XYZ file of C-alpha atoms in Angstrom:
218
model
C -23.942 -22.805 17.242
C -26.883 -20.606 16.236
C -24.480 -17.858 15.244
C -22.532 -20.285 13.079
C -25.695 -21.516 11.386
C -26.842 -17.934 10.764
C -23.448 -17.129 9.245
C -23.598 -20.152 6.919
C -27.128 -19.336 5.804
C -26.183 -15.691 5.203
C -23.081 -16.730 3.276
C -25.116 -19.149 1.163
C -27.717 -16.500 0.311
C -24.983 -13.945 -0.398
C -23.183 -16.274 -2.826
C -26.380 -17.218 -4.624
C -27.548 -13.617 -4.653
C -24.363 -12.430 -6.307
C -24.968 -14.838 -9.185
C -28.679 -14.166 -9.532
C -28.291 -11.125 -11.773
C -31.520 -9.491 -10.550
C -31.549 -5.710 -11.024
C -33.011 -4.038 -7.966
C -33.290 -0.427 -6.791
C -31.014 0.015 -3.775
C -31.804 3.409 -2.254
C -32.496 3.416 1.471
C -36.117 3.495 2.649
C -37.459 6.404 4.627
C -38.109 5.704 8.287
C -41.567 6.040 9.809
C -43.934 4.291 12.183
C -46.024 1.150 12.011
C -48.033 0.766 8.813
C -51.633 -0.166 8.095
C -52.961 -2.054 5.074
C -54.483 -0.007 2.280
C -55.356 -2.599 -0.346
C -58.054 -0.275 -1.711
C -55.184 1.395 -3.566
C -55.001 -1.674 -5.833
C -56.632 -0.564 -9.062
C -57.854 -2.686 -11.965
C -55.349 -1.074 -14.295
C -52.552 -2.467 -12.131
C -53.662 -6.008 -12.918
C -51.379 -5.789 -15.942
C -48.340 -6.773 -13.879
C -45.773 -5.607 -16.427
C -42.226 -5.889 -15.112
C -39.170 -4.948 -17.151
C -36.803 -6.937 -14.954
C -38.633 -10.265 -14.999
C -38.646 -11.876 -18.417
C -40.196 -15.317 -18.885
C -40.020 -18.060 -21.499
C -43.021 -18.345 -23.812
C -45.789 -20.505 -22.391
C -43.618 -22.799 -20.303
C -44.536 -23.615 -16.746
C -43.105 -25.570 -13.868
C -43.751 -29.218 -13.123
C -42.404 -28.679 -9.603
C -44.662 -26.313 -7.711
C -44.441 -27.742 -4.206
C -43.780 -24.327 -2.642
C -45.749 -22.008 -4.900
C -48.940 -23.860 -5.841
C -49.901 -27.331 -7.004
C -51.242 -27.002 -10.510
C -54.360 -25.817 -12.253
C -57.447 -25.384 -10.095
C -60.167 -25.355 -12.723
C -60.746 -21.618 -12.052
C -59.276 -19.130 -14.497
C -56.120 -17.434 -13.259
C -57.371 -13.855 -13.428
C -60.398 -14.709 -11.294
C -58.087 -16.217 -8.679
C -55.876 -13.135 -8.864
C -58.842 -10.870 -8.158
C -59.983 -13.180 -5.378
C -56.552 -12.904 -3.734
C -56.772 -9.101 -3.863
C -60.295 -9.194 -2.431
C -59.159 -11.414 0.428
C -56.333 -8.988 1.147
C -58.796 -6.094 1.365
C -60.905 -8.120 3.796
C -57.868 -8.785 5.996
C -57.662 -12.496 5.165
C -54.025 -12.175 4.212
C -52.921 -15.768 4.820
C -55.787 -17.060 2.676
C -54.978 -14.450 0.027
C -51.371 -15.658 -0.186
C -52.540 -19.232 -0.716
C -55.010 -18.075 -3.365
C -52.181 -16.231 -5.131
C -50.229 -19.505 -5.279
C -53.221 -21.166 -6.940
C -53.488 -18.246 -9.341
C -49.877 -18.701 -10.402
C -50.493 -22.413 -11.005
C -53.424 -21.464 -13.240
C -51.374 -18.825 -15.068
C -48.806 -21.541 -15.783
C -51.495 -23.952 -16.982
C -52.940 -21.241 -19.241
C -49.529 -20.406 -20.706
C -49.830 -16.839 -19.407
C -46.460 -15.176 -18.754
C -47.725 -12.505 -16.357
C -44.559 -11.800 -14.297
C -46.135 -10.680 -11.007
C -49.360 -9.971 -9.155
C -49.964 -6.934 -6.981
C -51.370 -8.351 -3.730
C -51.767 -5.207 -1.627
C -50.497 -1.721 -0.898
C -49.528 -0.826 2.665
C -49.628 2.821 3.750
C -46.743 4.141 5.836
C -46.171 7.590 7.306
C -43.705 8.448 4.562
C -45.175 6.562 1.623
C -46.372 3.087 0.803
C -45.239 -0.480 0.274
C -46.507 -2.415 -2.746
C -46.400 -6.185 -2.299
C -45.706 -8.169 -5.462
C -46.234 -11.916 -5.739
C -43.492 -12.815 -8.190
C -44.056 -15.262 -11.037
C -40.705 -15.082 -12.787
C -38.901 -17.961 -14.443
C -37.258 -19.124 -11.215
C -40.468 -18.893 -9.195
C -42.280 -20.955 -11.820
C -39.601 -23.557 -12.463
C -37.964 -23.837 -9.024
C -34.283 -24.365 -9.876
C -32.317 -27.106 -8.156
C -29.796 -24.532 -6.925
C -30.342 -20.809 -6.525
C -32.574 -18.209 -4.955
C -36.258 -17.710 -5.644
C -38.081 -14.582 -4.534
C -41.780 -15.355 -4.042
C -42.524 -11.883 -2.643
C -41.102 -8.422 -3.290
C -41.883 -5.405 -1.129
C -41.445 -2.236 -3.157
C -40.968 0.807 -0.933
C -42.183 4.122 -2.369
C -41.829 7.680 -1.147
C -44.918 9.787 -0.469
C -46.265 12.696 -2.476
C -47.779 13.041 -5.916
C -44.524 12.092 -7.631
C -43.688 8.968 -5.644
C -40.212 7.521 -6.143
C -39.230 3.872 -5.768
C -36.750 3.847 -2.898
C -35.971 0.200 -2.307
C -37.014 -3.361 -3.127
C -36.851 -5.909 -0.310
C -37.521 -9.579 -1.043
C -38.624 -12.697 0.759
C -35.986 -15.131 -0.478
C -35.798 -18.903 -0.421
C -32.418 -20.538 -0.993
C -32.526 -23.851 -2.837
C -29.793 -26.463 -3.005
C -29.964 -29.965 -4.435
C -33.600 -29.477 -5.396
C -34.704 -28.589 -1.869
C -35.490 -25.378 0.008
C -32.819 -25.125 2.701
C -33.041 -21.531 3.934
C -35.157 -18.394 3.800
C -34.552 -14.769 4.651
C -35.527 -11.178 4.085
C -32.900 -9.796 1.737
C -31.982 -7.279 -0.900
C -29.712 -7.124 -3.912
C -27.484 -4.054 -3.756
C -24.725 -2.550 -5.875
C -22.184 -4.172 -3.582
C -23.825 -7.604 -3.539
C -26.468 -9.052 -1.270
C -27.811 -7.785 2.069
C -29.453 -10.174 4.526
C -31.942 -8.661 6.981
C -32.858 -11.759 8.947
C -33.552 -15.474 8.609
C -37.064 -16.940 8.399
C -38.477 -20.448 8.127
C -38.744 -21.705 4.549
C -42.471 -22.235 5.142
C -43.041 -18.863 6.845
C -46.601 -17.626 6.406
C -47.499 -14.320 4.812
C -48.312 -12.543 8.079
C -44.866 -13.360 9.467
C -43.088 -12.182 6.320
C -45.171 -9.026 6.089
C -44.648 -8.105 9.739
C -40.879 -8.545 9.449
C -40.621 -6.310 6.400
C -42.818 -3.574 7.898
C -40.702 -3.578 11.058
C -37.581 -3.266 8.944
C -38.879 -0.482 6.736
C -40.550 1.593 9.450
C -37.914 1.319 12.165
C -36.530 4.659 13.283
């Protein structure tokens, strides 16, 4: 029964993924060993959050933010963004993820189309992983049917001329206006790859651990 459910969830995510149209880098990550957080690598100049593959409508936000924040907080969005990064550096990663959700709600309220926030950088033996909190059109508006990708883990090679090797996402599948499935996945040239199912309300630590295990496995 579990196998059947896993197959149906995987099939659902595959079908939605094929129609999502997201352009992701699909090279394989380098293997290594367990990683440690290195959020100090997050620089102020990376607060820009410019993403060529994540265009947004002008000044329009979502009225349905049940999964990714619940509206304006009274604190300006950029201050919340910096607070989330600070919490990451201090190791309060679950709190940082929740603060990032509030930041997105404030960005929406302010009419700011910033497409993503850099939460942290994780050092690995062979490079690093940059964690992006996505604020694209789907993440802001929560479609009735489709896939949203709240988090993207961008795997980079080491060295002075680092190359982007792969982008792995935390994905939530929505159907009929509800979140029905979640997984670690990736869009590839041949379609969609599913690397394991998670709970739709999985916390940041769980998501992060799963991705690090996947990327650093030998």
